[in-house]
XYZ file of C-alpha atoms in Angstrom:
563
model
C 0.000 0.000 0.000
C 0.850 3.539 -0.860
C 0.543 6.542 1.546
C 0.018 10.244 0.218
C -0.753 12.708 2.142
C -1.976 16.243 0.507
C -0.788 19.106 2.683
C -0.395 22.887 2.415
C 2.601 22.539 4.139
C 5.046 19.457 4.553
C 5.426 17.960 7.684
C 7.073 14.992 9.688
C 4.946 12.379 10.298
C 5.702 10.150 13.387
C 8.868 7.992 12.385
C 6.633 4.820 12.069
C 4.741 5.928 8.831
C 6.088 5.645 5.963
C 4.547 8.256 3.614
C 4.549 10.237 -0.121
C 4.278 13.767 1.097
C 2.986 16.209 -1.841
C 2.837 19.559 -0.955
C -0.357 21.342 -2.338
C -1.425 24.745 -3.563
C -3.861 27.518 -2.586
C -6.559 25.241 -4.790
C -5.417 22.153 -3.017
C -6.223 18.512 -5.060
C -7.781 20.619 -7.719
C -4.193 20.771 -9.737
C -2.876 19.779 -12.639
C -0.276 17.558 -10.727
C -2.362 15.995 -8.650
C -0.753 12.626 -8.573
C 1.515 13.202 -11.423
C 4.675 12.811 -9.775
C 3.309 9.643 -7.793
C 5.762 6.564 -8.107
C 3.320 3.820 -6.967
C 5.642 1.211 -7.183
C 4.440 -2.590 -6.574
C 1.831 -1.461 -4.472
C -1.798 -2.526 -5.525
C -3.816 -0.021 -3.399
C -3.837 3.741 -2.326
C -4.349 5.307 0.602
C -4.907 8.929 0.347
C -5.378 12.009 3.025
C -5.661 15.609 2.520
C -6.899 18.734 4.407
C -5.688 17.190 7.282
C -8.209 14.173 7.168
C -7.032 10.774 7.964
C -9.529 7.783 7.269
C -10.521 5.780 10.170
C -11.023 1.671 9.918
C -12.317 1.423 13.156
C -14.169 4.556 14.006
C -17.757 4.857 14.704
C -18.727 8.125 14.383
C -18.801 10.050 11.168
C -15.758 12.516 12.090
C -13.500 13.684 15.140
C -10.996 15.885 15.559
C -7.645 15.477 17.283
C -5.356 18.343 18.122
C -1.943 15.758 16.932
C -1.023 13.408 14.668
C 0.978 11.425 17.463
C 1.660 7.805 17.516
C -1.322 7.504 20.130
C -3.797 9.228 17.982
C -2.397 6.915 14.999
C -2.851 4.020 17.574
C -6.420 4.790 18.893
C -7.893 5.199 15.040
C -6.042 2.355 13.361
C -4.640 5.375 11.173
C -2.253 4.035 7.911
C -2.981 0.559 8.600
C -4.102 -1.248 5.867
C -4.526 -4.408 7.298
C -7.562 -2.661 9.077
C -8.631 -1.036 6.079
C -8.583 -3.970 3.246
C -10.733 -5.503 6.038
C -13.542 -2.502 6.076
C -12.784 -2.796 2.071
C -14.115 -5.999 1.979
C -15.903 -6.674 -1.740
C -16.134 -3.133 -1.963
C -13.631 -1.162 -4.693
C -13.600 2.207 -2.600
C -13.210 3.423 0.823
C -14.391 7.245 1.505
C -14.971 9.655 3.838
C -18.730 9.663 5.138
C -21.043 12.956 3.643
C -22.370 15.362 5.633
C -26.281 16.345 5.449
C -26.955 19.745 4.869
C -29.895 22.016 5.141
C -29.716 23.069 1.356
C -28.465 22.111 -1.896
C -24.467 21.734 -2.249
C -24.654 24.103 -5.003
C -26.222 26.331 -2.906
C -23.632 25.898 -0.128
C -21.009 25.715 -2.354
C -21.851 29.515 -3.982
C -23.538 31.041 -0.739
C -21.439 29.464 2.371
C -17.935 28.643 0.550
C -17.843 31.268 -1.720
C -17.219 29.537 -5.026
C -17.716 31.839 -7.323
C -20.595 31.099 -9.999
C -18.409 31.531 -12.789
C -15.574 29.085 -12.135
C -18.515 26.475 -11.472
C -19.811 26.923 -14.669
C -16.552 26.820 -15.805
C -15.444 23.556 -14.166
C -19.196 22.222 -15.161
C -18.401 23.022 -19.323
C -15.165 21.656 -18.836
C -16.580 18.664 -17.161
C -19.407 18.164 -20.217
C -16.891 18.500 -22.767
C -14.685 16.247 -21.705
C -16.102 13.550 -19.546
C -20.041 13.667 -20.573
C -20.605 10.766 -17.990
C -18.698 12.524 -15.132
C -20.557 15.670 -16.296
C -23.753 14.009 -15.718
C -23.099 12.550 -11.951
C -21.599 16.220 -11.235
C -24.933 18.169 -11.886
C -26.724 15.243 -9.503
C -24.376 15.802 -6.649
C -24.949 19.219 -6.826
C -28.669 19.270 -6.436
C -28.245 16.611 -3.087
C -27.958 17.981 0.191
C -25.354 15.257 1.028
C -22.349 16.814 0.834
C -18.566 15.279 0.985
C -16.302 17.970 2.573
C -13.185 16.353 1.936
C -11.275 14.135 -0.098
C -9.479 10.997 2.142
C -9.768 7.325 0.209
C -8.380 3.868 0.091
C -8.568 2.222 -3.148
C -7.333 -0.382 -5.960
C -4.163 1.908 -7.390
C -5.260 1.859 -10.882
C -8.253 3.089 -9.703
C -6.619 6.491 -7.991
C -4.290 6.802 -11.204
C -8.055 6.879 -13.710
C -9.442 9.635 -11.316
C -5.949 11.639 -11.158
C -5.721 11.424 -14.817
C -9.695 12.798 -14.790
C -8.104 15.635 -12.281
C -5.617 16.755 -14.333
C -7.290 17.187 -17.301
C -10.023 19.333 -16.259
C -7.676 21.104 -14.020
C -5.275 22.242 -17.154
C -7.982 23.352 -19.022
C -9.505 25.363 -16.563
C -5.889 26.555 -15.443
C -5.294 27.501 -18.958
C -7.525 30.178 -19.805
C -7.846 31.119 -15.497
C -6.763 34.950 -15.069
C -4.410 34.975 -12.568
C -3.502 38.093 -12.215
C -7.096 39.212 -11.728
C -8.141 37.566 -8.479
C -7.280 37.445 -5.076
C -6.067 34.154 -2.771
C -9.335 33.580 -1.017
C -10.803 33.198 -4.992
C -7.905 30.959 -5.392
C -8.522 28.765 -2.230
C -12.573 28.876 -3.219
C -11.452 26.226 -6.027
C -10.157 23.588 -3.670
C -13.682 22.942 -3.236
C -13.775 21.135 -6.833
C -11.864 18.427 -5.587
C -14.404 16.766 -3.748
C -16.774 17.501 -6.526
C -15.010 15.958 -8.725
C -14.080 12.496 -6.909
C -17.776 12.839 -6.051
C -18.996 12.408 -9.719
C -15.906 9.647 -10.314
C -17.803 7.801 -7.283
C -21.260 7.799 -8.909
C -20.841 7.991 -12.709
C -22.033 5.121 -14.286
C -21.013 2.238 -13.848
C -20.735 3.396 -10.562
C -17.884 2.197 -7.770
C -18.979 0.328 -4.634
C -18.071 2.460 -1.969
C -17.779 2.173 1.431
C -18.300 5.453 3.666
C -16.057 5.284 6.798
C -15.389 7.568 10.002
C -12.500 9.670 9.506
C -10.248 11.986 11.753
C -9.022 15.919 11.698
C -5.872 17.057 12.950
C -6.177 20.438 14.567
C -2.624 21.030 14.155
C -1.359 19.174 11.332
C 1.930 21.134 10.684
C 3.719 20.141 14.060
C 6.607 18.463 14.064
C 6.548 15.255 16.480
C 10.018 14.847 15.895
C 13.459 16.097 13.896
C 15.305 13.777 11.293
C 18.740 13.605 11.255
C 20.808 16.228 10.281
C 24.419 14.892 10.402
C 25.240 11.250 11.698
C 28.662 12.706 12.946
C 27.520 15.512 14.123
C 27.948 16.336 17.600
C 24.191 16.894 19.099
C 23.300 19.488 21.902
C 20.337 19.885 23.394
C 18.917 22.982 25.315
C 15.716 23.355 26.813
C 14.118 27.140 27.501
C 11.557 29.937 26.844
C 11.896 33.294 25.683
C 12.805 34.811 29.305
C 15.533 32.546 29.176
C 16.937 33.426 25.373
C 19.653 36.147 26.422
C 21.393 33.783 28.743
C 20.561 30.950 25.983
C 22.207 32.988 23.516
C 25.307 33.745 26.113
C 26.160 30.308 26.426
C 25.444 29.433 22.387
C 28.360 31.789 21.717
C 30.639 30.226 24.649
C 30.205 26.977 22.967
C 30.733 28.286 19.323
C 33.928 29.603 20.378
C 35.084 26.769 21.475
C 34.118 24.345 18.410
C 36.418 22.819 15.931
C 36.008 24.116 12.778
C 36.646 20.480 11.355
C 33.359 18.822 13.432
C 29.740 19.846 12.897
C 27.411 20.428 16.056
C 23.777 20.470 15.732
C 22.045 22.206 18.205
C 18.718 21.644 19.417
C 16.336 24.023 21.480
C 13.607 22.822 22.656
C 11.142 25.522 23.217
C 7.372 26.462 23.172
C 7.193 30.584 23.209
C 10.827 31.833 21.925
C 9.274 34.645 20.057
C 9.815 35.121 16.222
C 12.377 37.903 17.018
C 14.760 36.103 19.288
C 14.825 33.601 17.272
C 16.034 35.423 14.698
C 19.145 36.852 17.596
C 20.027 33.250 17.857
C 20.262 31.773 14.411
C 22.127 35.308 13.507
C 24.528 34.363 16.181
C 24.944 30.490 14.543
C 25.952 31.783 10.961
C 28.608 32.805 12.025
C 30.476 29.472 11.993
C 29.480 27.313 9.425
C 30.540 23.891 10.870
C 26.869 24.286 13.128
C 23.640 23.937 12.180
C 20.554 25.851 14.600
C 16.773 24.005 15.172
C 14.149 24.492 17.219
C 11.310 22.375 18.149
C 7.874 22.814 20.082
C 7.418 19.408 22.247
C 3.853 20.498 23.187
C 2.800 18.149 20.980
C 4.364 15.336 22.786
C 3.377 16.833 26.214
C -0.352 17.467 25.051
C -3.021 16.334 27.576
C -0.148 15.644 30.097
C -0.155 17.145 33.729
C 3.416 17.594 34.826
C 4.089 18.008 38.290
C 6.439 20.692 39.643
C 7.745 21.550 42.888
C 6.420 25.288 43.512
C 9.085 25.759 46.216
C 12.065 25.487 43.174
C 12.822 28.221 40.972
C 13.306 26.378 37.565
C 10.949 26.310 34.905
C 8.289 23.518 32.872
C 10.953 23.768 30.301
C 13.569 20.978 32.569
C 11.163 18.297 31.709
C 11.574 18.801 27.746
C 14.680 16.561 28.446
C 12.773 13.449 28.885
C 11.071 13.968 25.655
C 14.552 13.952 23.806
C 14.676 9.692 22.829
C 11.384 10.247 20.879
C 12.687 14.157 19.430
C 15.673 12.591 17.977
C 14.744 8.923 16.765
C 17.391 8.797 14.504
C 20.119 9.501 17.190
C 21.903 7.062 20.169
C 23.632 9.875 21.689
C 23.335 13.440 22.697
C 24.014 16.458 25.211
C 21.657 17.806 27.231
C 22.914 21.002 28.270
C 21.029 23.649 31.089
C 21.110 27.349 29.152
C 22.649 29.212 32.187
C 25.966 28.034 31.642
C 29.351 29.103 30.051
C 31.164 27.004 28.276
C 35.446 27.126 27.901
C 35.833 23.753 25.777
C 34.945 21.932 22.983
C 31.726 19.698 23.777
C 32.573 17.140 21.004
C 35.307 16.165 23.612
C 32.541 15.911 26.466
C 30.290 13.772 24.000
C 33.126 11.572 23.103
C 33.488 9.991 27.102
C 32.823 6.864 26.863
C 29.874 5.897 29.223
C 31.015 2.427 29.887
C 27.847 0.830 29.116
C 25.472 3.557 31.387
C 22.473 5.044 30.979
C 23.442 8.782 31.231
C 26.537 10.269 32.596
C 26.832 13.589 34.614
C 28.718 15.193 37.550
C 27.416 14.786 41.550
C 25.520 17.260 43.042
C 28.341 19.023 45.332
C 25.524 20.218 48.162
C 23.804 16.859 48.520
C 26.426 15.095 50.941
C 26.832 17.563 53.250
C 22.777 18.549 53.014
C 21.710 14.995 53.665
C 24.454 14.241 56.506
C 22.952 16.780 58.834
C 22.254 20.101 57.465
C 18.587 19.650 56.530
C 17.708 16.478 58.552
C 14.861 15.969 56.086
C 16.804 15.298 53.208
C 18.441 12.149 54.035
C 15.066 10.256 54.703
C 13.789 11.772 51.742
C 16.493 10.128 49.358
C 16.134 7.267 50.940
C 12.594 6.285 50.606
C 11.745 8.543 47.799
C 14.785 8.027 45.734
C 16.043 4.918 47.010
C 19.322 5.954 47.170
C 21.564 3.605 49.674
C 24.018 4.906 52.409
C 27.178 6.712 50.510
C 25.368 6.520 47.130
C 26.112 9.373 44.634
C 23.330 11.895 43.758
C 23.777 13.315 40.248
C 23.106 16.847 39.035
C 21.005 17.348 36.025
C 22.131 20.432 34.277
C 24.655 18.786 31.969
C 24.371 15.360 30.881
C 25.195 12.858 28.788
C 22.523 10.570 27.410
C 22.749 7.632 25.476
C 19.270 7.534 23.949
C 19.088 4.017 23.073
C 19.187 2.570 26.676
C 17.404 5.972 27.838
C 14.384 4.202 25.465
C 15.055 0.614 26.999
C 14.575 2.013 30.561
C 11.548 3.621 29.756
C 9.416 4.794 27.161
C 8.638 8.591 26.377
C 5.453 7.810 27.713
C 6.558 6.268 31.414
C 9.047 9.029 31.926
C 6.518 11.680 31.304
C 4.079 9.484 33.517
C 6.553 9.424 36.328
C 6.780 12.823 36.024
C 3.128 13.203 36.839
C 2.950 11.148 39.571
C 4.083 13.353 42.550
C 5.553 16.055 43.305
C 9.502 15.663 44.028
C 12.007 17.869 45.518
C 14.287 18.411 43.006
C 11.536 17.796 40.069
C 12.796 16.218 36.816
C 16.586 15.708 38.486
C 14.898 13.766 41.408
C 12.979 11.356 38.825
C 16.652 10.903 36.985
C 18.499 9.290 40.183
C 15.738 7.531 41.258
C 15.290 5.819 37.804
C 18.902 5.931 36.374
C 20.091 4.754 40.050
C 23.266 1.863 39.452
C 23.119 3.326 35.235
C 25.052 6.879 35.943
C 28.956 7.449 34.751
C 29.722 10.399 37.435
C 31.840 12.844 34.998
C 34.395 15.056 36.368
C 33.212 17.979 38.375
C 35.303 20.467 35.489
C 32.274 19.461 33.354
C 29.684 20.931 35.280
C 31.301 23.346 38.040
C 28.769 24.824 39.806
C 29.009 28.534 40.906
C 29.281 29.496 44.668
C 25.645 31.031 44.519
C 25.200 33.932 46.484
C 28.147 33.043 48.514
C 26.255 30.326 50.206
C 26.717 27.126 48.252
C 30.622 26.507 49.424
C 30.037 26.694 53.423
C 27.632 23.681 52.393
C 30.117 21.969 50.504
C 32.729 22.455 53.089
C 30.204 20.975 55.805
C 30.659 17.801 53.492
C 33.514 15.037 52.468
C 36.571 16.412 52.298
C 37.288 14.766 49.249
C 34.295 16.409 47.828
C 35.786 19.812 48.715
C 38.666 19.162 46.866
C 37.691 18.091 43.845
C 35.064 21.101 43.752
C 37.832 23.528 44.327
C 40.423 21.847 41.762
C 37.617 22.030 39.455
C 37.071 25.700 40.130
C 40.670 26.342 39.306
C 40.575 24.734 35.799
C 36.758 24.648 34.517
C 35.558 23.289 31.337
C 31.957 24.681 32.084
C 30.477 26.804 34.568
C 26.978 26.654 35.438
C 25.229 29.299 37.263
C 22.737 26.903 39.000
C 20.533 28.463 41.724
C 18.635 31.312 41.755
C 21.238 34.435 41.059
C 22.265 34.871 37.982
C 24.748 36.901 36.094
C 21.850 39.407 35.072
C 20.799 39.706 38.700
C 23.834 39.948 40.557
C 26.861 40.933 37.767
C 29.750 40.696 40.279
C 28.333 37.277 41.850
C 30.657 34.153 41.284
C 32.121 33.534 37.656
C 29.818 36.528 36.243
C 33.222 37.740 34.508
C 33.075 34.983 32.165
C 29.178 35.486 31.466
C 29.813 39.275 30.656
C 32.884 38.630 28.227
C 30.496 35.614 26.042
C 27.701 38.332 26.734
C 29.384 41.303 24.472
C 29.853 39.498 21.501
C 26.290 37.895 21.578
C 23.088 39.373 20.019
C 21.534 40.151 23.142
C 23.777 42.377 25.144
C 21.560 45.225 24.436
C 18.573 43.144 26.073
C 20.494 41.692 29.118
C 22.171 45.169 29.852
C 18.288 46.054 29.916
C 17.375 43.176 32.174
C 20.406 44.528 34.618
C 19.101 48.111 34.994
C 15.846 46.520 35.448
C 16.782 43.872 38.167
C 18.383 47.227 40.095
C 16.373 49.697 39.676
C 12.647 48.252 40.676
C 13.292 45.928 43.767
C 9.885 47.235 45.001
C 8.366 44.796 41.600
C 9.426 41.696 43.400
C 6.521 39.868 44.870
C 5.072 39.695 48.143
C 6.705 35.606 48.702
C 10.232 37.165 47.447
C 10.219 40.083 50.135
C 8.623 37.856 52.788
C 11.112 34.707 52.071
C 14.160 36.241 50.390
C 15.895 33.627 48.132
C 18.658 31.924 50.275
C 17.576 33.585 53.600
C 17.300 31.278 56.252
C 13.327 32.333 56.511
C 13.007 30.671 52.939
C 15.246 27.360 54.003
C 13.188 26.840 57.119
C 9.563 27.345 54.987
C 10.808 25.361 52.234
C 11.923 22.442 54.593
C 8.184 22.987 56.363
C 6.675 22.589 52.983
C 8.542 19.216 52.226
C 7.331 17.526 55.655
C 4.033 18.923 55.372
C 3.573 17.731 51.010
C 5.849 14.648 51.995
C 8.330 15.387 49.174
């Protein structure tokens, strides 16, 4: 069986389906080359979609709409499978879309509600008499029913599709050829998509007319999404970001840390995952990646993947929905087995092919341990320990792993878990540490701890090394070696270079920060951190961030939610 799919803009379909894309004009099927570039191959039948309307084998109802084309919406409606469908087939030569009953005449609706103009129906009708007398005959019935077919979605014998194409085409060229152009407007243009169901209508009932067989069908809301990316570059080094347009500047900051430290002999393709970067910053960032030409820049919305999902997130934590893009990234990137996930407020001073290179030694995911987590769960917040324990399920002396940098091999990422368990374990409780909690507790016994240079947390606020010094010594050490010779710094916590521009490492945020496109913007966001502390919100000025007010309500809000 063949698959075409008529679209006014291509798309990719869920890596499963294998389909013919054709990409359609304002007057949709009605074209000349409708078809005409169709290699059918071996296969005997045709399955074909358009407008966004999928046939349904085992749907009940006439029509319903679906906001995706996902692999679950594909799954629910037996969607592309022809087993299913040669079984509705049956003796029948023609599977269609079910008609709708109107209150007049589809002539009536066609001129009056769609705006077809009169003219071009007459037009298409002459054309139609000339040409095909039979076809001409079954057009002027349809027209004078009140059951009207709104769209054109069919399985069929593939000599069958290739008689009405050739019908299409015909009657399509000759009205093309004497059609004044550059007299009418688009929306005159788009009125003549409506002769494509006409059309297939009169091939259905001409004489001898087809057995057909009218089937639910299925409309995609939002047809153009991307459910995933294809690859790019199979030696391409792959980093992923995750973040939203208040994010972008400090996106953009670390973008052009990690351009100037590529070699201009690798490629990188880099990823940001993102659901409300505006138009304009996106433009900032891709102006920023043509500058090297060894690195390619996409973006993708996962909101698709996430739709009719309820995420759960710590309120007490400052980071964003965005963190939980990154267990989305084994079904984003099908075509890959390995990738960086990389958090957006970091700097980074070497090449990340080198960081992508470590060899995992047979792990799920590396990354560096969270520096603060000994010495918090030996005594310092007597909560904590427990917590890890019976939440986590973390042993005595086990390692917990920070999040913001990682390295994932997404083949035994997908054997652990499916896309859709990780997002359900997401949404089964709140954690402490959201997303990074849900990591250790699933990837516990599959990390490979990388070195601490690769992921060198800042001394936030001046408060994160007393913590790490109320720790393991050897802890201490191998923080402060790897604050001496960093490969990447990552301002993790909630002051940031923007906020605070003399806090810890901020020197090497500023110097990335001049030669990006968005100094202008986070010079702005500076003045505007200093100037109106009175905007902050009553929690901020009631619980400071890192005050000992906030610790001692956040640590009452763990034991009181159980997280």
């Amino acid at each position: 069986m063949s698959i075409l799919v008529l679209s006014d803009a291509l798309t990719e379909l869920p890596p499963s389906i294998s389909v013919i894309q054709s990409e359609i004009g304002e007057a949709g099927g009605f074209s000349p080359a409708f078809l005409s570039d169709l290699k059918i191959g071996e296969s005997d039948h045709l399955l074909l979609s358009s407008e966004a309307v999928h046939l349904s084998p085992n749907l009940e109802q006439a029509f319903v709409q679906e906001s995706y084309l996902t692999e679950k919406t594909i799954a629910t409606h037996h969607l592309f499978q022809e087993e299913s469908l040669r079984t509705q087939l049956g003796d029948n030569q023609v599977l269609a879309c079910k008609e709708e009953v109107l209150a007049t005449t589809v002539r009536s609706h066609l001129v009056n509600q769609l705006k077809v103009h009169e003219s071009d129906l007459q037009n298409v009708l002459s054309l139609l008499k000339d040409l095909y007398p039979h076809y001409h005959e079954a057009a002027l019935a349809y027209l004078e029913q009140k059951s009207y077919l709104k769209v054109v979605a069919f399985y069929m014998q593939a000599s069958l599709a290739q008689e009405f194409a050739r019908m299409v085409q015909r009657v399509a060229k000759s009205f093309f050829d004497n059609f004044g152009f550059a007299k009418v407007d688009v929306h005159r243009l788009r009125s003549l998509r409506h002769f494509f169901p006409l059309l297939f209508s009169a091939f259905l009932s001409a004489p001898p007319s087809l057995q057909v067989k009218r089937i639910g069908s299925v409309s995609i809301l939002h047809p153009t999404i991307d459910l995933f990316l294809p690859l790019w570059k199979e030696e391409a080094t792959v980093v992923v970001f995750a973040s939203n347009e208040k994010f972008a500047p400090a996106l953009a900051v670390c973008m052009n840390s990690l351009l100037e430290h590529t070699d201009p002999s690798h490629f990188y393709d880099i990823i940001v995952l993102e659901s409300d970067i505006t138009e304009f910053s996106k433009a900032r960032l891709e102006l920023l990646v043509s500058r090297f030409g060894q690195a390619k820049l996409r973006f993708f919305n996962p909101k698709a993947l996430l739709f009719g999902r309820q995420l759960q997130k710590n309120p007490a934590d400052h980071i964003s929905l965005e963190t939980y893009y990154r267990f989305l990234i084994a079904d984003i990137l099908p075509q890959y087995s390995k990738v960086l996930y990389l958090d957006c407020d970091t700097v980074i001073l070497e090449d990340v092919a080198k960081l992508a290179a470590v060899d995992l030694q047979g792990k799920v995911l590396g990354a560096t341990i969270d520096v603060e987590i000994p010495a918090l769960a030996g005594g310092l917040d007597p909560d904590l320990g427990p917590y890890l324990s019976k939440v986590i399920g973390l042993g005595e002396g086990e390692a917990y792993h920070q999040a913001g940098v990682l390295v994932l091999d997404l083949s035994k990422m997908r054997s652990l878990h499916s896309v859709d368990e990780w997002i359900g374990l997401a949404g089964e409780r709140k954690y402490r540490y959201n997303d990074q909690d849900i990591l250790n507790k699933e990837c516990r016994g599959h990390y490979y701890t990388l070195p601490m240079e690769w992921n060198l947390v800042v001394d936030c606020n001046h408060r994160r090394l007393p913590i790490i010094e109320a720790g393991p010594y050897s802890v201490l050490q191998e923080y402060l070696e790897a604050r001496r010779h960093p490969k990447l710094v990552h301002y993790a916590g909630f002051e940031k270079p923007w906020d605070a521009p003399d806090s810890d490492f901020s020197h090497l945020f500023w110097h990335y920060a001049r030669t990006s496109e968005f100094y202008d913007r986070l010079l702005a966001m500076v003045h505007m951190s200093s100037s109106s502390p009175g905007k902050q919100s009553l929690l901020l000025r009631l619980f400071p961030r890192g005050s000992k007010r906030r610790s001692f309500a956040k640590r009452l809000f763990y034991r009181t939610t159980g997280s």
